[in-house]
C-alpha cells in the first residue's frame, strides 16, 4: 500500500518472490509487474514455480490474456505521445542515419539466367561457326547464372524478417540490464531506417514468446507510416512481454522466419532473430537452432543475442560460423547489419 516493493505476502501487486499476484520472480501470477525501483528481485526456483496446480496455471493464463487484450485496446485508442516515442528514438538517432547509409549502399544480388558464350559444351553458337571451322573448340553457348553488374538496378526487393524476443524474461530482467528497452530501440532503429525504402526492401517484424513463435507486429508491404504508428508497435511489444505466458518458442520462431521470408521471390533473403540467450533454461541445444538458421540455402538467417553475457558468447560460438552474433549495445547494430550484408556479398550462389 505504501508503493514500495515487498517480498511474498500474496496480497499486493508489484512485489517479488510471491504467488498469485502480479509481480516479478514469483509464481502463479497472471502477468508481470515491475515497479522499476532499483530494488533486488527475489527469484523463486524453477522447482518452486512448477509446484502449482494446472487449474491455477490456466486461471492465471486467462487473466493474463484478458489484461493483454485490454492493454492492446488501450494502445489502439491512445493519442500520439511524442515524448514517449523519443524515449526509444533519441538514444539511437545517430545510428538510424548510419543504418540508412548501409541500407542505401547495398547492391543488387539476384543472379539472372543468361546465355554465356565461349563454352566448350552446350548449344552450338551460330556466331562462332567460322571459328569452329578454324579449329576453335569454344564455339558453344549455354544458359548460366550470371551475377548482376554492380551498377545495375535492383529489380526485386530484398526480403527481410526481424524476429524479436518479446518473451516474459525480457520484461522480467529489463530493470537489470534494459534488454527489453534495447530491443524496442532496435525496432525503432529498423523502422526508421527502412522508411522510404519500399522499392528496395520488403520487410516485416514478428515477435516470439511463450505464447507462440509468430506474434505479428509489422507485415510485409505494410510498414508503419509515421511516428504514431511506430509507437504503437513498440507499445504492443512491451505489453506482450509483460502479459505473455512463460515459455520459449525460439526454435519455432527461427523456422517460421526462414519460411516466411522465402515465401515470395526477392533479390535476397535475410532473417535476424533477436534473443536474450535464455535457451539453456529450456534445454534448447544451440545446434538445433543452427540447423534451422541454415535450413534454406538461399536464406541468410542470423541469431543476435542482446543479453546473457558469457552465455550469449557461448551460444554465438556454438552456431555455424558467422550465424551467431552478440550485440549488447544498441549503438553497434548498424555495424552488425553492415557485417551481415558484407558477408552475403561474398557468398556465391
mmCIF file of C-alpha atoms in Angstrom:
data_model
loop_
_atom_site.group_PDB
_atom_site.id
_atom_site.type_symbol
_atom_site.label_atom_id
_atom_site.label_comp_id
_atom_site.label_asym_id
_atom_site.label_seq_id
_atom_site.Cartn_x
_atom_site.Cartn_y
_atom_site.Cartn_z
ATOM 1 C CA UNK A 1 0.000 0.000 0.000
ATOM 2 C CA UNK A 2 2.955 2.379 0.509
ATOM 3 C CA UNK A 3 4.179 1.870 -3.089
ATOM 4 C CA UNK A 4 7.394 0.130 -2.029
ATOM 5 C CA UNK A 5 8.463 -3.262 -3.308
ATOM 6 C CA UNK A 6 7.788 -6.169 -0.972
ATOM 7 C CA UNK A 7 8.622 -9.888 -0.885
ATOM 8 C CA UNK A 8 5.900 -12.533 -0.684
ATOM 9 C CA UNK A 9 2.683 -11.949 1.186
ATOM 10 C CA UNK A 10 0.235 -12.969 -1.569
ATOM 11 C CA UNK A 11 -1.643 -9.682 -1.083
ATOM 12 C CA UNK A 12 -0.361 -6.727 -3.104
ATOM 13 C CA UNK A 13 0.708 -6.314 -6.742
ATOM 14 C CA UNK A 14 4.233 -5.226 -7.659
ATOM 15 C CA UNK A 15 6.044 -7.495 -5.222
ATOM 16 C CA UNK A 16 8.794 -10.043 -5.741
ATOM 17 C CA UNK A 17 9.079 -13.753 -4.992
ATOM 18 C CA UNK A 18 5.412 -14.163 -4.075
ATOM 19 C CA UNK A 19 2.497 -16.090 -5.557
ATOM 20 C CA UNK A 20 -0.834 -15.452 -7.279
ATOM 21 C CA UNK A 21 -0.387 -11.684 -7.705
ATOM 22 C CA UNK A 22 1.259 -9.596 -10.446
ATOM 23 C CA UNK A 23 4.934 -9.001 -9.705
ATOM 24 C CA UNK A 24 8.373 -10.419 -10.514
ATOM 25 C CA UNK A 25 10.211 -13.593 -9.565
ATOM 26 C CA UNK A 26 7.189 -15.352 -8.098
ATOM 27 C CA UNK A 27 4.740 -17.975 -9.277
ATOM 28 C CA UNK A 28 1.107 -18.238 -10.318
ATOM 29 C CA UNK A 29 0.634 -14.535 -11.008
ATOM 30 C CA UNK A 30 -1.450 -13.538 -14.041
ATOM 31 C CA UNK A 31 1.237 -11.251 -15.508
ATOM 32 C CA UNK A 32 4.480 -9.395 -14.673
ATOM 33 C CA UNK A 33 4.580 -6.012 -12.961
ATOM 34 C CA UNK A 34 7.873 -4.169 -12.491
ATOM 35 C CA UNK A 35 7.956 -1.094 -10.273
ATOM 36 C CA UNK A 36 11.462 -0.377 -11.646
ATOM 37 C CA UNK A 37 12.537 0.945 -8.250
ATOM 38 C CA UNK A 38 16.077 -0.438 -8.295
ATOM 39 C CA UNK A 39 15.498 -2.997 -5.553
ATOM 40 C CA UNK A 40 16.750 -6.571 -5.797
ATOM 41 C CA UNK A 41 14.358 -9.212 -7.079
ATOM 42 C CA UNK A 42 13.682 -12.380 -5.110
ATOM 43 C CA UNK A 43 13.593 -15.193 -7.686
ATOM 44 C CA UNK A 44 11.804 -18.416 -6.802
ATOM 45 C CA UNK A 45 13.423 -21.596 -8.104
ATOM 46 C CA UNK A 46 12.049 -23.381 -11.163
ATOM 47 C CA UNK A 47 11.071 -26.285 -8.907
ATOM 48 C CA UNK A 48 9.032 -23.992 -6.683
ATOM 49 C CA UNK A 49 7.432 -22.356 -9.717
ATOM 50 C CA UNK A 50 6.425 -25.757 -11.043
ATOM 51 C CA UNK A 51 4.670 -26.562 -7.748
ATOM 52 C CA UNK A 52 1.306 -25.152 -8.803
ATOM 53 C CA UNK A 53 -1.879 -26.831 -9.975
ATOM 54 C CA UNK A 54 -2.926 -26.930 -13.626
ATOM 55 C CA UNK A 55 -6.169 -25.157 -12.676
ATOM 56 C CA UNK A 56 -4.225 -22.268 -11.159
ATOM 57 C CA UNK A 57 -1.937 -22.081 -14.187
ATOM 58 C CA UNK A 58 -4.922 -21.954 -16.550
ATOM 59 C CA UNK A 59 -6.681 -19.310 -14.462
ATOM 60 C CA UNK A 60 -3.542 -17.159 -14.361
ATOM 61 C CA UNK A 61 -3.083 -17.527 -18.107
ATOM 62 C CA UNK A 62 -6.678 -16.488 -18.804
ATOM 63 C CA UNK A 63 -6.314 -13.443 -16.555
ATOM 64 C CA UNK A 64 -3.089 -12.514 -18.291
ATOM 65 C CA UNK A 65 -4.678 -12.810 -21.730
ATOM 66 C CA UNK A 66 -7.604 -10.649 -20.599
ATOM 67 C CA UNK A 67 -5.226 -7.964 -19.317
ATOM 68 C CA UNK A 68 -3.214 -8.144 -22.557
ATOM 69 C CA UNK A 69 -6.356 -7.670 -24.664
ATOM 70 C CA UNK A 70 -7.344 -4.659 -22.558
ATOM 71 C CA UNK A 71 -3.859 -3.167 -22.825
ATOM 72 C CA UNK A 72 -3.790 -3.600 -26.629
ATOM 73 C CA UNK A 73 -7.207 -1.983 -26.899
ATOM 74 C CA UNK A 74 -5.989 0.974 -24.852
ATOM 75 C CA UNK A 75 -2.929 1.314 -27.090
ATOM 76 C CA UNK A 76 -5.004 1.446 -30.263
ATOM 77 C CA UNK A 77 -7.171 4.172 -28.723
ATOM 78 C CA UNK A 78 -4.378 6.284 -27.258
ATOM 79 C CA UNK A 79 -3.250 9.578 -28.881
ATOM 80 C CA UNK A 80 0.232 10.140 -30.262
ATOM 81 C CA UNK A 81 2.744 10.627 -27.460
ATOM 82 C CA UNK A 82 5.866 12.228 -28.885
ATOM 83 C CA UNK A 83 7.746 12.283 -25.591
ATOM 84 C CA UNK A 84 7.260 8.546 -25.060
ATOM 85 C CA UNK A 85 8.467 7.721 -28.576
ATOM 86 C CA UNK A 86 11.548 9.881 -28.076
ATOM 87 C CA UNK A 87 12.485 7.658 -25.128
ATOM 88 C CA UNK A 88 13.352 4.994 -27.686
ATOM 89 C CA UNK A 89 14.195 7.207 -30.672
ATOM 90 C CA UNK A 90 16.628 9.791 -29.268
ATOM 91 C CA UNK A 91 19.257 7.308 -27.921
ATOM 92 C CA UNK A 92 19.608 5.718 -31.384
ATOM 93 C CA UNK A 93 19.025 8.724 -33.670
ATOM 94 C CA UNK A 94 22.665 8.878 -34.894
ATOM 95 C CA UNK A 95 22.672 5.117 -35.520
ATOM 96 C CA UNK A 96 19.493 5.415 -37.603
ATOM 97 C CA UNK A 97 21.349 7.671 -40.038
ATOM 98 C CA UNK A 98 24.257 5.212 -40.125
ATOM 99 C CA UNK A 99 21.922 2.289 -40.827
ATOM 100 C CA UNK A 100 20.205 4.187 -43.636
ATOM 101 C CA UNK A 101 23.576 4.690 -45.301
ATOM 102 C CA UNK A 102 24.270 0.951 -45.016
ATOM 103 C CA UNK A 103 20.848 0.022 -46.432
ATOM 104 C CA UNK A 104 21.161 2.529 -49.271
ATOM 105 C CA UNK A 105 24.555 1.187 -50.295
ATOM 106 C CA UNK A 106 23.600 -2.484 -50.533
ATOM 107 C CA UNK A 107 23.775 -3.614 -54.157
ATOM 108 C CA UNK A 108 21.562 -5.954 -56.142
ATOM 109 C CA UNK A 109 22.304 -9.638 -55.573
ATOM 110 C CA UNK A 110 19.872 -11.635 -57.696
ATOM 111 C CA UNK A 111 21.614 -13.622 -60.445
ATOM 112 C CA UNK A 112 19.988 -13.751 -63.862
ATOM 113 C CA UNK A 113 19.910 -16.744 -66.205
ATOM 114 C CA UNK A 114 21.651 -15.643 -69.402
ATOM 115 C CA UNK A 115 23.300 -17.135 -72.486
ATOM 116 C CA UNK A 116 27.047 -17.376 -71.926
ATOM 117 C CA UNK A 117 29.299 -17.824 -74.944
ATOM 118 C CA UNK A 118 32.805 -19.215 -75.446
ATOM 119 C CA UNK A 119 31.897 -22.530 -73.849
ATOM 120 C CA UNK A 120 33.405 -25.954 -74.587
ATOM 121 C CA UNK A 121 29.994 -27.652 -74.487
ATOM 122 C CA UNK A 122 26.338 -26.711 -74.759
ATOM 123 C CA UNK A 123 24.348 -25.424 -77.753
ATOM 124 C CA UNK A 124 26.220 -24.563 -80.911
ATOM 125 C CA UNK A 125 26.705 -20.799 -81.175
ATOM 126 C CA UNK A 126 25.854 -19.669 -84.727
ATOM 127 C CA UNK A 127 28.135 -16.668 -84.320
ATOM 128 C CA UNK A 128 31.135 -18.971 -83.771
ATOM 129 C CA UNK A 129 30.811 -21.263 -86.803
ATOM 130 C CA UNK A 130 33.762 -19.730 -88.621
ATOM 131 C CA UNK A 131 35.911 -20.042 -85.503
ATOM 132 C CA UNK A 132 34.895 -23.693 -85.240
ATOM 133 C CA UNK A 133 35.967 -24.329 -88.818
ATOM 134 C CA UNK A 134 39.326 -22.816 -87.930
ATOM 135 C CA UNK A 135 39.751 -25.300 -85.083
ATOM 136 C CA UNK A 136 38.500 -23.272 -82.115
ATOM 137 C CA UNK A 137 36.759 -25.508 -79.559
ATOM 138 C CA UNK A 138 34.997 -22.725 -77.643
ATOM 139 C CA UNK A 139 32.089 -22.491 -80.098
ATOM 140 C CA UNK A 140 29.193 -23.345 -77.765
ATOM 141 C CA UNK A 141 26.919 -21.383 -75.539
ATOM 142 C CA UNK A 142 24.785 -22.358 -72.535
ATOM 143 C CA UNK A 143 22.435 -20.863 -70.002
ATOM 144 C CA UNK A 144 24.147 -19.925 -66.755
ATOM 145 C CA UNK A 145 23.562 -17.888 -63.628
ATOM 146 C CA UNK A 146 25.301 -14.549 -64.044
ATOM 147 C CA UNK A 147 25.845 -12.084 -61.175
ATOM 148 C CA UNK A 148 24.445 -8.603 -61.800
ATOM 149 C CA UNK A 149 26.623 -5.715 -62.850
ATOM 150 C CA UNK A 150 27.492 -3.579 -59.791
ATOM 151 C CA UNK A 151 25.794 -0.582 -61.414
ATOM 152 C CA UNK A 152 22.652 -2.442 -62.485
ATOM 153 C CA UNK A 153 19.336 -1.522 -60.827
ATOM 154 C CA UNK A 154 17.717 -3.823 -58.299
ATOM 155 C CA UNK A 155 14.621 -5.311 -59.949
ATOM 156 C CA UNK A 156 13.196 -7.138 -56.907
ATOM 157 C CA UNK A 157 13.129 -6.046 -53.268
ATOM 158 C CA UNK A 158 15.319 -7.733 -50.714
ATOM 159 C CA UNK A 159 13.210 -9.672 -48.233
ATOM 160 C CA UNK A 160 13.914 -9.008 -44.543
ATOM 161 C CA UNK A 161 12.346 -10.656 -41.495
ATOM 162 C CA UNK A 162 13.074 -9.361 -37.991
ATOM 163 C CA UNK A 163 12.118 -11.859 -35.284
ATOM 164 C CA UNK A 164 12.257 -10.141 -31.898
ATOM 165 C CA UNK A 165 12.289 -11.675 -28.442
ATOM 166 C CA UNK A 166 9.239 -10.429 -26.508
ATOM 167 C CA UNK A 167 9.199 -13.296 -24.005
ATOM 168 C CA UNK A 168 8.491 -12.828 -20.325
ATOM 169 C CA UNK A 169 12.178 -12.879 -19.413
ATOM 170 C CA UNK A 170 12.709 -9.734 -21.500
ATOM 171 C CA UNK A 171 10.353 -7.812 -19.206
ATOM 172 C CA UNK A 172 11.410 -9.715 -16.098
ATOM 173 C CA UNK A 173 15.103 -8.732 -16.420
ATOM 174 C CA UNK A 174 14.653 -5.319 -18.040
ATOM 175 C CA UNK A 175 15.267 -3.485 -14.766
ATOM 176 C CA UNK A 176 18.591 -5.338 -14.544
ATOM 177 C CA UNK A 177 20.104 -4.705 -17.986
ATOM 178 C CA UNK A 178 17.436 -2.851 -20.040
ATOM 179 C CA UNK A 179 17.161 -5.739 -22.511
ATOM 180 C CA UNK A 180 13.529 -5.074 -23.470
ATOM 181 C CA UNK A 181 14.210 -1.377 -23.772
ATOM 182 C CA UNK A 182 17.162 -2.093 -26.069
ATOM 183 C CA UNK A 183 15.041 -4.496 -28.124
ATOM 184 C CA UNK A 184 12.459 -1.751 -28.595
ATOM 185 C CA UNK A 185 15.206 0.723 -29.532
ATOM 186 C CA UNK A 186 16.410 -1.731 -32.167
ATOM 187 C CA UNK A 187 12.868 -1.998 -33.524
ATOM 188 C CA UNK A 188 12.655 1.809 -33.726
ATOM 189 C CA UNK A 189 16.023 1.914 -35.479
ATOM 190 C CA UNK A 190 14.888 -0.660 -38.049
ATOM 191 C CA UNK A 191 11.525 1.004 -38.705
ATOM 192 C CA UNK A 192 13.021 4.491 -39.041
ATOM 193 C CA UNK A 193 15.978 3.397 -41.176
ATOM 194 C CA UNK A 194 13.818 1.415 -43.632
ATOM 195 C CA UNK A 195 11.308 4.242 -44.061
ATOM 196 C CA UNK A 196 11.186 5.257 -47.730
ATOM 197 C CA UNK A 197 12.952 2.130 -48.998
ATOM 198 C CA UNK A 198 9.766 0.309 -50.033
ATOM 199 C CA UNK A 199 11.072 -0.441 -53.547
ATOM 200 C CA UNK A 200 14.403 -1.737 -52.269
ATOM 201 C CA UNK A 201 13.257 -3.755 -49.232
ATOM 202 C CA UNK A 202 10.187 -5.760 -48.285
ATOM 203 C CA UNK A 203 10.287 -6.355 -44.550
ATOM 204 C CA UNK A 204 8.321 -7.481 -41.539
ATOM 205 C CA UNK A 205 8.642 -7.658 -37.762
ATOM 206 C CA UNK A 206 7.332 -10.524 -35.646
ATOM 207 C CA UNK A 207 7.850 -11.475 -32.034
ATOM 208 C CA UNK A 208 8.325 -14.792 -30.245
ATOM 209 C CA UNK A 209 7.451 -15.718 -26.663
ATOM 210 C CA UNK A 210 5.835 -18.430 -24.584
ATOM 211 C CA UNK A 211 2.552 -17.523 -26.288
ATOM 212 C CA UNK A 212 3.854 -18.661 -29.674
ATOM 213 C CA UNK A 213 6.548 -18.336 -32.359
ATOM 214 C CA UNK A 214 4.854 -15.694 -34.531
ATOM 215 C CA UNK A 215 3.462 -12.582 -32.843
ATOM 216 C CA UNK A 216 2.835 -10.187 -35.772
ATOM 217 C CA UNK A 217 3.844 -6.551 -35.333
ATOM 218 C CA UNK A 218 4.601 -5.320 -38.893
ATOM 219 C CA UNK A 219 3.507 -7.162 -42.045
ATOM 220 C CA UNK A 220 5.350 -7.255 -45.379
ATOM 221 C CA UNK A 221 4.294 -4.348 -47.575
ATOM 222 C CA UNK A 222 2.516 -2.541 -44.742
ATOM 223 C CA UNK A 223 5.154 -0.626 -42.746
ATOM 224 C CA UNK A 224 4.112 1.922 -40.119
ATOM 225 C CA UNK A 225 3.637 5.262 -41.849
ATOM 226 C CA UNK A 226 4.630 7.704 -39.111
ATOM 227 C CA UNK A 227 5.914 8.057 -35.560
ATOM 228 C CA UNK A 228 2.455 7.430 -34.156
ATOM 229 C CA UNK A 229 2.156 4.032 -35.837
ATOM 230 C CA UNK A 230 5.722 3.121 -34.931
ATOM 231 C CA UNK A 231 4.995 3.985 -31.303
ATOM 232 C CA UNK A 232 2.064 1.579 -31.317
ATOM 233 C CA UNK A 233 4.384 -1.206 -32.495
ATOM 234 C CA UNK A 234 6.692 -0.529 -29.534
ATOM 235 C CA UNK A 235 3.798 -0.356 -27.083
ATOM 236 C CA UNK A 236 2.451 -3.685 -28.306
ATOM 237 C CA UNK A 237 5.886 -5.287 -27.979
ATOM 238 C CA UNK A 238 6.218 -4.019 -24.417
ATOM 239 C CA UNK A 239 2.706 -5.072 -23.442
ATOM 240 C CA UNK A 240 3.145 -8.534 -24.905
ATOM 241 C CA UNK A 241 6.345 -9.146 -22.938
ATOM 242 C CA UNK A 242 4.610 -8.082 -19.737
ATOM 243 C CA UNK A 243 1.480 -10.190 -20.137
ATOM 244 C CA UNK A 244 2.570 -13.221 -22.192
ATOM 245 C CA UNK A 245 2.778 -16.763 -20.820
ATOM 246 C CA UNK A 246 6.135 -18.160 -19.697
ATOM 247 C CA UNK A 247 7.964 -20.431 -22.118
ATOM 248 C CA UNK A 248 10.226 -20.386 -25.147
ATOM 249 C CA UNK A 249 9.490 -20.731 -28.858
ATOM 250 C CA UNK A 250 12.879 -19.666 -30.243
ATOM 251 C CA UNK A 251 13.309 -22.736 -32.459
ATOM 252 C CA UNK A 252 9.795 -22.490 -33.882
ATOM 253 C CA UNK A 253 10.276 -18.745 -34.423
ATOM 254 C CA UNK A 254 13.502 -19.328 -36.368
ATOM 255 C CA UNK A 255 11.812 -21.942 -38.541
ATOM 256 C CA UNK A 256 8.794 -19.717 -39.191
ATOM 257 C CA UNK A 257 11.032 -16.739 -40.004
ATOM 258 C CA UNK A 258 13.027 -18.655 -42.612
ATOM 259 C CA UNK A 259 9.831 -19.973 -44.200
ATOM 260 C CA UNK A 260 8.135 -16.559 -44.180
ATOM 261 C CA UNK A 261 10.951 -14.593 -45.796
ATOM 262 C CA UNK A 262 11.234 -17.112 -48.659
ATOM 263 C CA UNK A 263 7.504 -17.228 -49.456
ATOM 264 C CA UNK A 264 7.827 -14.605 -52.203
ATOM 265 C CA UNK A 265 10.579 -14.028 -54.738
ATOM 266 C CA UNK A 266 13.139 -11.391 -53.857
ATOM 267 C CA UNK A 267 16.605 -10.103 -54.686
ATOM 268 C CA UNK A 268 17.948 -11.656 -51.481
ATOM 269 C CA UNK A 269 16.623 -13.077 -48.207
ATOM 270 C CA UNK A 270 17.616 -12.244 -44.611
ATOM 271 C CA UNK A 271 16.315 -13.223 -41.176
ATOM 272 C CA UNK A 272 17.572 -11.565 -37.993
ATOM 273 C CA UNK A 273 16.397 -13.318 -34.830
ATOM 274 C CA UNK A 274 16.887 -11.442 -31.559
ATOM 275 C CA UNK A 275 17.170 -13.458 -28.355
ATOM 276 C CA UNK A 276 18.124 -12.853 -24.719
ATOM 277 C CA UNK A 277 20.177 -16.085 -24.746
ATOM 278 C CA UNK A 278 17.854 -17.829 -22.297
ATOM 279 C CA UNK A 279 17.918 -21.135 -24.223
ATOM 280 C CA UNK A 280 19.710 -23.246 -21.609
ATOM 281 C CA UNK A 281 16.844 -22.832 -19.138
ATOM 282 C CA UNK A 282 14.553 -24.582 -21.616
ATOM 283 C CA UNK A 283 17.146 -27.232 -22.564
ATOM 284 C CA UNK A 284 17.377 -25.982 -26.161
ATOM 285 C CA UNK A 285 20.637 -27.147 -27.832
ATOM 286 C CA UNK A 286 22.270 -24.378 -29.889
ATOM 287 C CA UNK A 287 22.925 -26.997 -32.592
ATOM 288 C CA UNK A 288 19.169 -27.261 -33.179
ATOM 289 C CA UNK A 289 18.966 -23.504 -33.660
ATOM 290 C CA UNK A 290 21.949 -23.623 -36.020
ATOM 291 C CA UNK A 291 20.264 -26.288 -38.151
ATOM 292 C CA UNK A 292 17.188 -24.100 -38.553
ATOM 293 C CA UNK A 293 19.187 -20.972 -39.377
ATOM 294 C CA UNK A 294 20.881 -22.826 -42.243
ATOM 295 C CA UNK A 295 17.877 -24.904 -43.350
ATOM 296 C CA UNK A 296 17.294 -22.923 -46.570
ATOM 297 C CA UNK A 297 20.428 -22.244 -48.660
ATOM 298 C CA UNK A 298 19.042 -19.053 -50.173
ATOM 299 C CA UNK A 299 18.147 -17.501 -46.804
ATOM 300 C CA UNK A 300 20.811 -15.840 -44.673
ATOM 301 C CA UNK A 301 19.487 -16.258 -41.134
ATOM 302 C CA UNK A 302 21.302 -14.980 -38.039
ATOM 303 C CA UNK A 303 20.774 -15.106 -34.285
ATOM 304 C CA UNK A 304 21.561 -11.863 -32.489
ATOM 305 C CA UNK A 305 21.961 -12.177 -28.727
ATOM 306 C CA UNK A 306 21.298 -8.912 -26.878
ATOM 307 C CA UNK A 307 21.634 -10.165 -23.288
ATOM 308 C CA UNK A 308 23.078 -13.053 -21.333
ATOM 309 C CA UNK A 309 26.751 -12.087 -21.018
ATOM 310 C CA UNK A 310 29.035 -15.157 -21.209
ATOM 311 C CA UNK A 311 26.080 -17.376 -22.112
ATOM 312 C CA UNK A 312 25.437 -15.221 -25.189
ATOM 313 C CA UNK A 313 29.082 -15.599 -26.222
ATOM 314 C CA UNK A 314 28.871 -19.367 -25.740
ATOM 315 C CA UNK A 315 25.735 -19.667 -27.854
ATOM 316 C CA UNK A 316 27.118 -17.471 -30.630
ATOM 317 C CA UNK A 317 30.246 -19.626 -30.872
ATOM 318 C CA UNK A 318 28.142 -22.815 -30.914
ATOM 319 C CA UNK A 319 26.230 -21.764 -34.033
ATOM 320 C CA UNK A 320 27.523 -22.215 -37.609
ATOM 321 C CA UNK A 321 30.326 -19.787 -38.391
ATOM 322 C CA UNK A 322 29.057 -16.239 -38.763
ATOM 323 C CA UNK A 323 25.438 -17.078 -37.907
ATOM 324 C CA UNK A 324 25.656 -16.160 -34.211
ATOM 325 C CA UNK A 325 26.278 -12.547 -33.203
ATOM 326 C CA UNK A 326 26.367 -10.700 -29.881
ATOM 327 C CA UNK A 327 25.185 -7.095 -29.624
ATOM 328 C CA UNK A 328 24.927 -5.810 -26.050
ATOM 329 C CA UNK A 329 24.920 -2.150 -27.123
ATOM 330 C CA UNK A 330 22.184 -0.843 -29.423
ATOM 331 C CA UNK A 331 24.692 1.532 -30.989
ATOM 332 C CA UNK A 332 26.515 -1.461 -32.505
ATOM 333 C CA UNK A 333 23.515 -2.616 -34.557
ATOM 334 C CA UNK A 334 24.346 -0.665 -37.774
ATOM 335 C CA UNK A 335 27.791 -2.280 -37.783
ATOM 336 C CA UNK A 336 26.238 -5.710 -37.273
ATOM 337 C CA UNK A 337 23.850 -5.198 -40.208
ATOM 338 C CA UNK A 338 26.703 -3.925 -42.371
ATOM 339 C CA UNK A 339 28.722 -7.024 -41.455
ATOM 340 C CA UNK A 340 25.809 -9.275 -42.427
ATOM 341 C CA UNK A 341 25.331 -7.658 -45.828
ATOM 342 C CA UNK A 342 29.083 -7.639 -46.469
ATOM 343 C CA UNK A 343 29.308 -11.369 -45.704
ATOM 344 C CA UNK A 344 26.370 -12.067 -48.021
ATOM 345 C CA UNK A 345 28.009 -10.169 -50.872
ATOM 346 C CA UNK A 346 30.970 -12.554 -50.713
ATOM 347 C CA UNK A 347 28.850 -15.687 -50.999
ATOM 348 C CA UNK A 348 28.345 -17.411 -54.326
ATOM 349 C CA UNK A 349 25.011 -18.899 -55.149
#
